[in-house]
Coordinates of C-alpha atoms in Angstrom, one line a residue:
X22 CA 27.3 20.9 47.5
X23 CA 28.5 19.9 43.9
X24 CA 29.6 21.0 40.8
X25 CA 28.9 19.8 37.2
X26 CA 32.0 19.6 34.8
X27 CA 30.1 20.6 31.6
X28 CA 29.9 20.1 28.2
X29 CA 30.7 22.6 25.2
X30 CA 32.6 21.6 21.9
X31 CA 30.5 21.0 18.7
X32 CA 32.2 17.4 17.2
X33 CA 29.2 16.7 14.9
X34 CA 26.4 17.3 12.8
X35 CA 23.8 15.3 11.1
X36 CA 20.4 15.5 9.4
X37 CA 17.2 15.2 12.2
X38 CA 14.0 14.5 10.8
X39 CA 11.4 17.2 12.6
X40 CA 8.7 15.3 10.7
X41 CA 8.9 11.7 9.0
X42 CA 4.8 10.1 8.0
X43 CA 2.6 9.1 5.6
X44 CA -0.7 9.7 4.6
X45 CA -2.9 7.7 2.1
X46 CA -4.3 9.9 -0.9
X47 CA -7.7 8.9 -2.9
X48 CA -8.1 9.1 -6.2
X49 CA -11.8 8.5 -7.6
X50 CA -12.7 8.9 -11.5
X51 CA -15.6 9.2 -13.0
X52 CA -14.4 8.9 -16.8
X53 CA -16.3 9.4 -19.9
X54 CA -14.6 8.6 -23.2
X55 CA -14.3 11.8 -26.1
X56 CA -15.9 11.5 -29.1
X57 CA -12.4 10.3 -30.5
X58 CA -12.0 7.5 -28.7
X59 CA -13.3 3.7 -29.9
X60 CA -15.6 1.8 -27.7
X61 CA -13.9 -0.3 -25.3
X62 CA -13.9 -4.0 -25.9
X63 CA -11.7 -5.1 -23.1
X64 CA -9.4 -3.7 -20.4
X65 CA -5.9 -3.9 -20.4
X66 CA -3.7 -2.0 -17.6
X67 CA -5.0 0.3 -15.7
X68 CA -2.6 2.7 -13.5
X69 CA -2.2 5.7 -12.1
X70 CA 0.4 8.1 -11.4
X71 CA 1.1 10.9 -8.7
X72 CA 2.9 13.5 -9.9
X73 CA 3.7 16.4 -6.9
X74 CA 3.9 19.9 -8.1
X75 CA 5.2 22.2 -5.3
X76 CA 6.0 21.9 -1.6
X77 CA 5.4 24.7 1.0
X78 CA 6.6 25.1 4.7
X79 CA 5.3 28.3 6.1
X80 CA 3.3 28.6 9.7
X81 CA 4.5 25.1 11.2
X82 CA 2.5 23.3 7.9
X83 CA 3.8 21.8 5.1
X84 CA 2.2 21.7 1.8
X85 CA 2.1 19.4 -0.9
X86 CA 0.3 20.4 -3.9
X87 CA 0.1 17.8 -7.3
X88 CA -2.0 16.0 -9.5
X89 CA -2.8 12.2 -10.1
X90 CA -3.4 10.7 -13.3
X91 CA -4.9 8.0 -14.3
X92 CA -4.8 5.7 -17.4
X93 CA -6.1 3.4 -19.1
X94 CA -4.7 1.4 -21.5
X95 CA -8.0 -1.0 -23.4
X96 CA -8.6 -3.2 -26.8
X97 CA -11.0 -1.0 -28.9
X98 CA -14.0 -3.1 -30.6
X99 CA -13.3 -2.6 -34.1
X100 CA -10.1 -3.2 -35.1
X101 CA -8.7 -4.8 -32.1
X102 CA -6.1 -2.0 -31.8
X103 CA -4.4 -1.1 -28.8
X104 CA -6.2 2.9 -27.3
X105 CA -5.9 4.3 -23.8
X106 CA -7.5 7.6 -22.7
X107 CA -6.5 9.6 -19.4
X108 CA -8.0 11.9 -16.9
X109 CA -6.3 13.7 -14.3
X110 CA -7.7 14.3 -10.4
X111 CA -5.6 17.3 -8.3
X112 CA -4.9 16.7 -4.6
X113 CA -3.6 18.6 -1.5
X114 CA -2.1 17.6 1.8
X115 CA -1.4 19.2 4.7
X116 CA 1.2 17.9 7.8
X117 CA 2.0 20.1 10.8
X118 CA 5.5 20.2 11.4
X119 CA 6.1 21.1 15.5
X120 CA 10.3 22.7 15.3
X121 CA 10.2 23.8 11.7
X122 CA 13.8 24.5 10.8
X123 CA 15.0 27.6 9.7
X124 CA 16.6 26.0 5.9
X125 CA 14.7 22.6 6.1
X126 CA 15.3 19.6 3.8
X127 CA 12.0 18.1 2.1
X128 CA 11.9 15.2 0.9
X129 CA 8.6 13.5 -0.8
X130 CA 7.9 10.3 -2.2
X131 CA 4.7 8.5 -3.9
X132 CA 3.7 5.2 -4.1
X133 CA 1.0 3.6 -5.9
X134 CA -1.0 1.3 -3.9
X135 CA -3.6 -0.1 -6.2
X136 CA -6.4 1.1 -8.8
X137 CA -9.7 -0.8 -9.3
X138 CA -11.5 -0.2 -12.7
X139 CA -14.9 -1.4 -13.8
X140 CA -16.6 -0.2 -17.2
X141 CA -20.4 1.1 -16.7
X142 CA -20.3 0.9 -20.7
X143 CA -18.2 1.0 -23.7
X144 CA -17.9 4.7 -23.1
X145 CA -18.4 5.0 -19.3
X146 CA -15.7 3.8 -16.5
X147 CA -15.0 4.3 -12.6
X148 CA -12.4 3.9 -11.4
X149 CA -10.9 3.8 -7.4
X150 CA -7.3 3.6 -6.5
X151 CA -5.1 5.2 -3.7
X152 CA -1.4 6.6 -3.4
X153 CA 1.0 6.8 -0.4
X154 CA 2.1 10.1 0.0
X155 CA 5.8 10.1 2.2
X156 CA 6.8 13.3 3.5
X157 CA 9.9 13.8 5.5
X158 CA 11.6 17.3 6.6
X159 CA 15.0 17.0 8.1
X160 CA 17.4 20.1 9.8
X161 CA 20.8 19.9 10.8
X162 CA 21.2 19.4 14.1
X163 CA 24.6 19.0 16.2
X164 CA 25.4 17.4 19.1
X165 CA 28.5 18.5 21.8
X166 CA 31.2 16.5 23.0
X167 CA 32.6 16.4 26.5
X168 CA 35.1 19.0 27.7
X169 CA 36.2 18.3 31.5
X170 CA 38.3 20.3 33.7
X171 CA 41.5 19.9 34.8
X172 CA 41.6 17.9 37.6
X173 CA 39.4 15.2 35.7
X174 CA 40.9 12.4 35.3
X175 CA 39.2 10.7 31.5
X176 CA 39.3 7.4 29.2
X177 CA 39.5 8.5 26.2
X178 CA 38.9 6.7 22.6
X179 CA 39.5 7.8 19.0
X180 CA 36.9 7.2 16.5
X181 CA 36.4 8.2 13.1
X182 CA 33.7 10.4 12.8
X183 CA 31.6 11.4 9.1
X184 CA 31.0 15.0 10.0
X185 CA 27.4 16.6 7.6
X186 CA 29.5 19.9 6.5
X187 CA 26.0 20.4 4.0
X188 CA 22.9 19.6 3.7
X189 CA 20.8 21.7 0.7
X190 CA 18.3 20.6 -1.9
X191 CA 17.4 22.7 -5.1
X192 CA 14.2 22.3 -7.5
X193 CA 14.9 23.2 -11.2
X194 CA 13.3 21.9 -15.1
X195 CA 14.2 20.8 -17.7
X196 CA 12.9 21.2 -20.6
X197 CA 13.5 20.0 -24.5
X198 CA 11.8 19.7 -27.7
X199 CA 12.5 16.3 -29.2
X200 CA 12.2 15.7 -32.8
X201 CA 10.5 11.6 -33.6
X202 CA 13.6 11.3 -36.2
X203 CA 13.1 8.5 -38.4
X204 CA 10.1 6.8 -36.3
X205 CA 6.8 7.4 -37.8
X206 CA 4.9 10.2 -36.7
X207 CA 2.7 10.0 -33.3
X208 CA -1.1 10.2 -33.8
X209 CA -1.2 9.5 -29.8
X210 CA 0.4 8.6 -27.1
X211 CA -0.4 5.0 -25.5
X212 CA 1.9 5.4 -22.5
X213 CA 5.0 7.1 -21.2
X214 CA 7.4 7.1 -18.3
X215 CA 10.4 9.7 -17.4
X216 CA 13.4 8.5 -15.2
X217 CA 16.2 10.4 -13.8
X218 CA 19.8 9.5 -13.3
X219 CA 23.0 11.2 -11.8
X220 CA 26.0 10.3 -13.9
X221 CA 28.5 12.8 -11.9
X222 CA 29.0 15.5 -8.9
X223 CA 31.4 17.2 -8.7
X224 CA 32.3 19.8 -5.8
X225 CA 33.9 23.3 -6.1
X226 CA 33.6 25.8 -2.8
X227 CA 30.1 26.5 -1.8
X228 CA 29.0 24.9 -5.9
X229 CA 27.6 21.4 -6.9
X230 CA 28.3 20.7 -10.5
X231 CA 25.7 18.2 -11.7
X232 CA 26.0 16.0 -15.2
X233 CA 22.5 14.0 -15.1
X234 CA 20.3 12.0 -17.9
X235 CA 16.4 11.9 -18.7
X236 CA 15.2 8.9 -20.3
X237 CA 12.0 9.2 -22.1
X238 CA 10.4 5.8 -23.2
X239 CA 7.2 6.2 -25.1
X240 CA 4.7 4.2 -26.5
X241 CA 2.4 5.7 -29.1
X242 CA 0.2 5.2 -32.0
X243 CA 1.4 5.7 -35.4
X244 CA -1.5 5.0 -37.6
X245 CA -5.0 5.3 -35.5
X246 CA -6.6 3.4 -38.9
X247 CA -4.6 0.3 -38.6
X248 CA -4.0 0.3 -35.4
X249 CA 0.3 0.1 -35.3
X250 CA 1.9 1.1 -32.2
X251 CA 5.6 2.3 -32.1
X252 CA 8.3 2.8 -29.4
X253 CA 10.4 6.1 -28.7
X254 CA 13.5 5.7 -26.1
X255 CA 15.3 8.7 -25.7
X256 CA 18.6 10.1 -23.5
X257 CA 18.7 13.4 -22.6
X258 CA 21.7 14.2 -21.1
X259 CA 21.3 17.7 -18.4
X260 CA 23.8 19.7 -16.2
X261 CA 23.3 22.1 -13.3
X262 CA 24.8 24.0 -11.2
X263 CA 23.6 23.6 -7.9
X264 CA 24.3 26.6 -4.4
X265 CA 25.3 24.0 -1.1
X266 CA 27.0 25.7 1.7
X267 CA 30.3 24.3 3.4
X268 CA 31.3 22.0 0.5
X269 CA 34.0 21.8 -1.1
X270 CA 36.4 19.6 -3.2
X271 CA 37.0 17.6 -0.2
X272 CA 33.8 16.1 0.6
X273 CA 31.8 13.4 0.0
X274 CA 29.4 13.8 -1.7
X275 CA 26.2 11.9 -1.6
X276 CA 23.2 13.4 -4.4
X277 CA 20.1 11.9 -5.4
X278 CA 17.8 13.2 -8.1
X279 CA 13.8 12.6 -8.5
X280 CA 11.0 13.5 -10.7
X281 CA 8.6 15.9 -9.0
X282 CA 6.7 15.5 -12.4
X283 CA 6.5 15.8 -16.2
X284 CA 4.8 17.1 -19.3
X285 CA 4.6 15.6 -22.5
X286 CA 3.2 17.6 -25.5
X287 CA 3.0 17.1 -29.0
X288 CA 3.8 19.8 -31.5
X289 CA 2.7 19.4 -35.3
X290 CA 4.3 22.0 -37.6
X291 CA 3.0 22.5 -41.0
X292 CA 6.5 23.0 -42.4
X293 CA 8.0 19.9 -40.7
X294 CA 7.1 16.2 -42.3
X295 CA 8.1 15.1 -38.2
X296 CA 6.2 15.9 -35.4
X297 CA 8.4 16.6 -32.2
X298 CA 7.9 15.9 -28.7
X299 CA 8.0 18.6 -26.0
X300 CA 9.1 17.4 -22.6
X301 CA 9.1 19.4 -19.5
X302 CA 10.4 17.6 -16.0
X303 CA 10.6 19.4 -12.5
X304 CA 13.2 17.8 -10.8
X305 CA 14.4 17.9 -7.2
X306 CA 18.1 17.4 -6.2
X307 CA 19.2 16.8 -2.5
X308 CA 22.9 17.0 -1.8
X309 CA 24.6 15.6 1.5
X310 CA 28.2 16.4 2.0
X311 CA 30.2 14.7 4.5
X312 CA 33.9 15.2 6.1
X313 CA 35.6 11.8 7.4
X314 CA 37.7 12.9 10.7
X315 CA 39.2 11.3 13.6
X316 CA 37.3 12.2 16.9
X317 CA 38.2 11.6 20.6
X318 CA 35.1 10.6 22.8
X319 CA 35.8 10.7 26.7
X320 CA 34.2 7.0 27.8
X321 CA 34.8 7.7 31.5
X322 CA 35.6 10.0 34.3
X323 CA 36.6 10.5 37.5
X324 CA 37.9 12.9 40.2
X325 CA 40.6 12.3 42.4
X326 CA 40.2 14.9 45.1
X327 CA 36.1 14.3 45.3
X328 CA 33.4 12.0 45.3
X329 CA 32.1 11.8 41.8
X330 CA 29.4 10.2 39.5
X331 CA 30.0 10.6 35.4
X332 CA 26.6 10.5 33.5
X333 CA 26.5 8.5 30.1
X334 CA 25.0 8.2 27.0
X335 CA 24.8 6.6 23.9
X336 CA 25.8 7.9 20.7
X337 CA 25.2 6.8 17.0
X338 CA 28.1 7.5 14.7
X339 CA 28.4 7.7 11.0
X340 CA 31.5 6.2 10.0
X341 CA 32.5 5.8 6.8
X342 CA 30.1 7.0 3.4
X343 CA 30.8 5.6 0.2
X344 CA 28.4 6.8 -2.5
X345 CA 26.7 3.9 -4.5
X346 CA 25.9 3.6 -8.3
X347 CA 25.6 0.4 -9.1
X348 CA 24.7 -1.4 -12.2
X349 CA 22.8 -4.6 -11.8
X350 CA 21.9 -7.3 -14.7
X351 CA 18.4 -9.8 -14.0
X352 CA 17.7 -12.1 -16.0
X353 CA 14.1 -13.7 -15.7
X354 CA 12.2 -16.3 -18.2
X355 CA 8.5 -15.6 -18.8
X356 CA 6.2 -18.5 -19.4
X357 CA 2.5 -17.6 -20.7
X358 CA 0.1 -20.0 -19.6
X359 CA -3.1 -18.9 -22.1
X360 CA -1.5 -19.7 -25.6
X361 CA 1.2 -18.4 -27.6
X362 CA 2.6 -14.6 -28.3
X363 CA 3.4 -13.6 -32.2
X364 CA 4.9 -10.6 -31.1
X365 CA 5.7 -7.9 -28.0
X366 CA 4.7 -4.4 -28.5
X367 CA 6.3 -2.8 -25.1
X368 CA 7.8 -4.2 -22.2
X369 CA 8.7 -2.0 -19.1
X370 CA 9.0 -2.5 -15.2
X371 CA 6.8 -0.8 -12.5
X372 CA 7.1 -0.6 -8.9
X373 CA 11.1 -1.7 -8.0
X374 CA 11.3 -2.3 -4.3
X375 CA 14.9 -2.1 -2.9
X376 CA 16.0 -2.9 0.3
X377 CA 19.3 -2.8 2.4
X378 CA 20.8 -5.8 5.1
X379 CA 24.4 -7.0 5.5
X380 CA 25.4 -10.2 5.9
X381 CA 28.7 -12.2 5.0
X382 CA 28.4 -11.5 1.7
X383 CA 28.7 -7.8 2.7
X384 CA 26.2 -5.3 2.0
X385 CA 22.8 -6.7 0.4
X386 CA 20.3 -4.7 -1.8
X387 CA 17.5 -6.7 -3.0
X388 CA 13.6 -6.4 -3.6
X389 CA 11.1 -6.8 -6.2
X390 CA 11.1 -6.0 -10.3
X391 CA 7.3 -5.7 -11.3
X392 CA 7.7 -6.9 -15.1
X393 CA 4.6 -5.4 -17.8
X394 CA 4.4 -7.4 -20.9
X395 CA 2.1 -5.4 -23.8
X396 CA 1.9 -8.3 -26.5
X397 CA -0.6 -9.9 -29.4
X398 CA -1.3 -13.5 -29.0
X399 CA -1.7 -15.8 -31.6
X400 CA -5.0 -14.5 -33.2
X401 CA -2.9 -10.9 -32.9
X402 CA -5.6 -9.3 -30.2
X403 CA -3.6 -7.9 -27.7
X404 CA -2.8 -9.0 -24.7
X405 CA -0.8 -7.6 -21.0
X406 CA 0.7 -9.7 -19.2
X407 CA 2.4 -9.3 -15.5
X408 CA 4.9 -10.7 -13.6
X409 CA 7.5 -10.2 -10.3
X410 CA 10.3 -11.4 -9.9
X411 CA 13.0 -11.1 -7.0
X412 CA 16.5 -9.4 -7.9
X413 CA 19.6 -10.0 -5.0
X414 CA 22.4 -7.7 -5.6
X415 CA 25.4 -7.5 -3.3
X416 CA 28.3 -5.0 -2.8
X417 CA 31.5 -7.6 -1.4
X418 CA 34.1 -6.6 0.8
X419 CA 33.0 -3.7 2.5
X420 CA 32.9 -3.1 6.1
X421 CA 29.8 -0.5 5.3
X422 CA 26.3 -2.1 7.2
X423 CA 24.0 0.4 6.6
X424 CA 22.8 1.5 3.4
X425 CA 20.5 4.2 1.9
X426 CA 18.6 3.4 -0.9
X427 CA 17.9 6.8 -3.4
X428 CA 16.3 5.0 -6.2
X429 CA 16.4 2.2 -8.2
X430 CA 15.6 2.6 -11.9
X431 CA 15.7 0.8 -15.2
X432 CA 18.3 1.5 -17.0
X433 CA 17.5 -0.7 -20.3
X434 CA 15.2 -4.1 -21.0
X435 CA 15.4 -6.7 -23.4
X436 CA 14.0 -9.6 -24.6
X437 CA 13.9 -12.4 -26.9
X438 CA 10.3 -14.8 -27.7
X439 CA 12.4 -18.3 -26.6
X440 CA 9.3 -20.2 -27.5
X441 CA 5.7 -19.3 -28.7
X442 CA 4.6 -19.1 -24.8
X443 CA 8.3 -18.5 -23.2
X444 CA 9.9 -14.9 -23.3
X445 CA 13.6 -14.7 -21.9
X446 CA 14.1 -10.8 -19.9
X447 CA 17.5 -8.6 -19.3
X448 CA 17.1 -5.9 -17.2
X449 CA 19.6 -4.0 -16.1
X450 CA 18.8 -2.0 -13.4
X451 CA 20.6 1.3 -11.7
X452 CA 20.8 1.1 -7.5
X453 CA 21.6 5.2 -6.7
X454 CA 22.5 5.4 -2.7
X455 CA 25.3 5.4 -0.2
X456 CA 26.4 3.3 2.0
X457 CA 28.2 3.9 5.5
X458 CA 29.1 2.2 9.0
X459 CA 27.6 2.8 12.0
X460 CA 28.8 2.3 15.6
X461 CA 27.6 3.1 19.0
X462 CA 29.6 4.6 21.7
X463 CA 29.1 4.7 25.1
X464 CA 30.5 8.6 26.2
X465 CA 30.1 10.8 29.3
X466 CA 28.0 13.7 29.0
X467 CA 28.5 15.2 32.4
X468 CA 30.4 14.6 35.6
X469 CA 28.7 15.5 39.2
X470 CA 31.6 16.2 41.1
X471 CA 30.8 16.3 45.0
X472 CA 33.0 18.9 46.8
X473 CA 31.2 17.8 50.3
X474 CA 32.7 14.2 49.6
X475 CA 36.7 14.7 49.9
X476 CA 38.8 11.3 49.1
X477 CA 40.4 10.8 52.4
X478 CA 44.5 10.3 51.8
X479 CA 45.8 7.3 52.2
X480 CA 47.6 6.3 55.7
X481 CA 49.9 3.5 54.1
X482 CA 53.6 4.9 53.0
X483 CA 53.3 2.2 50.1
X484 CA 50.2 0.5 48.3
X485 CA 50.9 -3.0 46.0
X486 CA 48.5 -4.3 44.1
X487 CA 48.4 -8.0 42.4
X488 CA 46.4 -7.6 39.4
X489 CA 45.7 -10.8 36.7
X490 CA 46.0 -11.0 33.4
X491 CA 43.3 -8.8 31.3
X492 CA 42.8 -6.4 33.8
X493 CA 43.3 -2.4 32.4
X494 CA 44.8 -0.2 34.3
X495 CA 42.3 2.6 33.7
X496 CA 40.1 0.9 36.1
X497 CA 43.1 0.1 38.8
X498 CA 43.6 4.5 38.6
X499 CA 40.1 4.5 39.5
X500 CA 39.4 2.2 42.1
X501 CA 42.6 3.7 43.9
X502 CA 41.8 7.5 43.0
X503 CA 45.5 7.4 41.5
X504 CA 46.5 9.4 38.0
X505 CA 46.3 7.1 35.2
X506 CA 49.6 8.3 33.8
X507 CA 51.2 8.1 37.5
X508 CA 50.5 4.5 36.8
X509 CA 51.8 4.2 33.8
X510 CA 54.6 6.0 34.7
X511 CA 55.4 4.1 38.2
X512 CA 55.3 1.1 36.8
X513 CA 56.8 1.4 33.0
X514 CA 54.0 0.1 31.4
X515 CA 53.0 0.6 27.7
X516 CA 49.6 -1.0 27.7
X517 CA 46.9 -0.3 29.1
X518 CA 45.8 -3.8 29.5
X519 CA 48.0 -6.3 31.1
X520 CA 49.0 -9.1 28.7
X521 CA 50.2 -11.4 32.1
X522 CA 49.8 -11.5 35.7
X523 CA 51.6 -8.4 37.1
X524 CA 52.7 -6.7 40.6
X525 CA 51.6 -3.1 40.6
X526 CA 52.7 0.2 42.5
X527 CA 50.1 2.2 43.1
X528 CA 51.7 5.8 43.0
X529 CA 49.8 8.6 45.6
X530 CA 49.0 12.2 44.7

């Protein structure tokens, strides 16, 4: 008959994804141009744009609930100008989630895949595209360390531990009226794009206090009768203050902040001579606080007074977490092959990949920069142009291999016409994320201890043992059903592996 020596303390916690997929989303328009809208001559860019409005988990399903627009950006037949028009398709999706936590952590992402367009007429298009819609929903989850009895004999090893103290995310707007200043007015807008940054986090008990930025970047018509397009690039600094339970000023803290979606209205008052833009964004914040500790794991065990057989298993530890913001400056050169450019009207990225790996170098982030080029050529008709280009960016001297990538968003572009067909880019992009180590330990989960199976004593008065160089004298204890520290002691040894070739007294209990 045996006994178990079982587990109980709590050492750690960490996030567990219940649900982590992905699920592709359709998005098919019919469109039919208003009556204030030129004919279409020619197709510029066409994209579209997923915009998620609310999340639900209720019943074991998660929700997601948005809207996907889609754009189109054309050259109009009379003037040559530069119009777009824009229609807008809802969507749902539903995911079961099997173990939905009680205070679960959603996170959702979208990715564009690819829009087809093809004009029936000057006035007619349909147009195909598709979306990736990520959904992940994680709950704290914590796993026990080790606790033996007494007459137990363990290897023990320290390791330092990053302990999740909290886990919480929070969905709040944001929402400003922005005067056009100077700019000329805006008769329409041609295209726009909202990106989020976190600029600081700071931690009080239970409180996140969040500093952040908006950038707005518009492109708009100013005069619909000659056709001029001008640029709006606007900061709008936000702060918040954010409920996450078991934080404090002593954690680390690692944030990341998306756009659910946004809203971009016009307002015309009579008594102004400037319009002003209204923009409302939904946001989502998701905070991760971490404690760094020292932790002792037991990595084997044994009885001396009974047969006995320790039962392992392999952890995954977190380290060390470093939270990441880090500038990075590409610089690309642009040659066009079709003839020359008199002049750029917009240039903006789409679609930066990022991706982590360590090497010697230390940690590496790289991926892709999708570069969109909105110019006239040399008979001034406009043209778009689009290129990639790979970025390599790398975080030295750090003994962090893993990374999570938040976001990576542009932080400013710009350019300079080199030559009538060669345009020289800057872009300095902003990599949001954390970085942290990772190690694997072998520990014992359980000991069987068999109290049929006594250790028979030994008959000699006086055991010797010759042991080589290397060997540790945990395992000598073992193999002899001696006390490590009996060994130690016996023997006036410091380390636990021999440096030389040694005579040993095996001490008996």
């Amino acid at each position: 008959q045996g006994y178990s020596s079982a587990a109980s303390d709590v050492y750690k916690r960490q996030p567990s994804a219940v649900l982590d997929t992905v699920a592709e989303q359709l998005a098919d328009v019919d469109l039919t141009l208003p009556d204030y809208c030129p004919d279409i001559e020619k197709i510029l860019k066409c994209t579209l744009t997923p915009k998620i409005q609310s999340r639900t988990l209720s019943g074991g399903q998660l929700q997601i609930d948005g809207f996907c627009t889609v754009n189109v950006m054309y050259v109009e037949s009379i003037k040559k100008s530069v119009r777009c028009c824009e229609q807008s398709v809802n969507f749902s999706q539903n995911f079961s989630v099997k173990d939905a936590p009680d205070n679960p952590v959603i996170i959702t992402k979208t990715k564009p895949e690819y829009i087809n367009c093809r004009a029936l007429s000057p006035r007619r298009l349909v147009m195909h595209g598709a979306f990736s819609l990520y959904a992940k929903v994680f709950s704290k989850t914590q796993t026990s360390i080790f606790t033996p009895s007494d007459n137990i004999e363990t290897d023990r090893k320290t390791v330092t531990c990053a302990d999740l103290k909290s886990f919480c995310q929070e969905q709040f707007s944001v929402c400003e009226e922005i005067s056009v200043g100077e700019k000329p007015q805006i008769e329409s807008v041609l295209r726009s794009d909202v990106s989020v940054g976190v600029i600081d986090a700071k931690a009080v008990t239970g409180k996140l206090m969040l500093n952040g930025e908006l950038n707005l970047k518009l492109l708009y018509l100013s005069n619909a009768e000659s056709g001029e397009v001008e640029k709006l690039d606007y900061l709008l600094p936000f702060n918040k203050i954010l409920d996450c339970d078991g934080i404090d000023e002593n954690t680390i803290n690692c944030v990341s902040c998306d756009v659910m979606s946004y809203d971009i209205r016009l307002k015309n008052d009579m008594l102004s001579e400037k319009p002003s833009v209204i923009l409302e964004v939904k946001l989502c914040v998701t905070e991760e606080g971490y404690i760094t500790r020292e932790e002792e794991f037991v990595c084997d065990a044994y009885s001396t007074e009974f047969s006995s057989l320790p039962e392992f298993e392999q952890l995954k530890i977190t380290g060390e977490v470093v939270p990441i913001n880090e500038p990075h400056m590409e610089k690309m050169s642009v040659k066009i092959d079709d003839g020359k450019i008199s002049r750029i009207l917009d240039i903006f990225t789409e679609q930066i990949t990022a991706e982590a790996s360590h090497d010697d170098r230390g940690m590496v982030i790289s991926g892709k920069i999708n570069i969109c080029i909105l110019a006239l050529n040399g008979e001034d008709v406009p043209v778009f142009i689009e290129r990639s280009a790979d970025y390599e960016h790398i975080i030295p001297q750090t003994d962090c291999t893993c990374a999570k990538i938040f976001g990576t968003r542009t932080a400013s572009i710009s350019y300079r016409l080199a030559e009538d067909d060669v345009i020289e880019i800057r872009c300095e992009l902003k990599i949001c994320g954390a970085v942290f180590s990772e190690n694997r330990v072998n520990t014992v989960k359980n000991v069987n201890v068999f109290e049929d199976k006594p250790i028979p004593p030994e008959n000699c008065a006086l055991t010797l043992y010759f042991a080589d160089k290397g060997e540790k004298l945990w395992d000598i204890a073992k193999s002899h059903n001696t006390k490590l520290d009996l060994l130690l002691s016996e023997n006036s040894a410091e380390n636990q592996v021999l440096d030389a070739p040694k005579m040993l007294l095996i001490p008996r209990i």
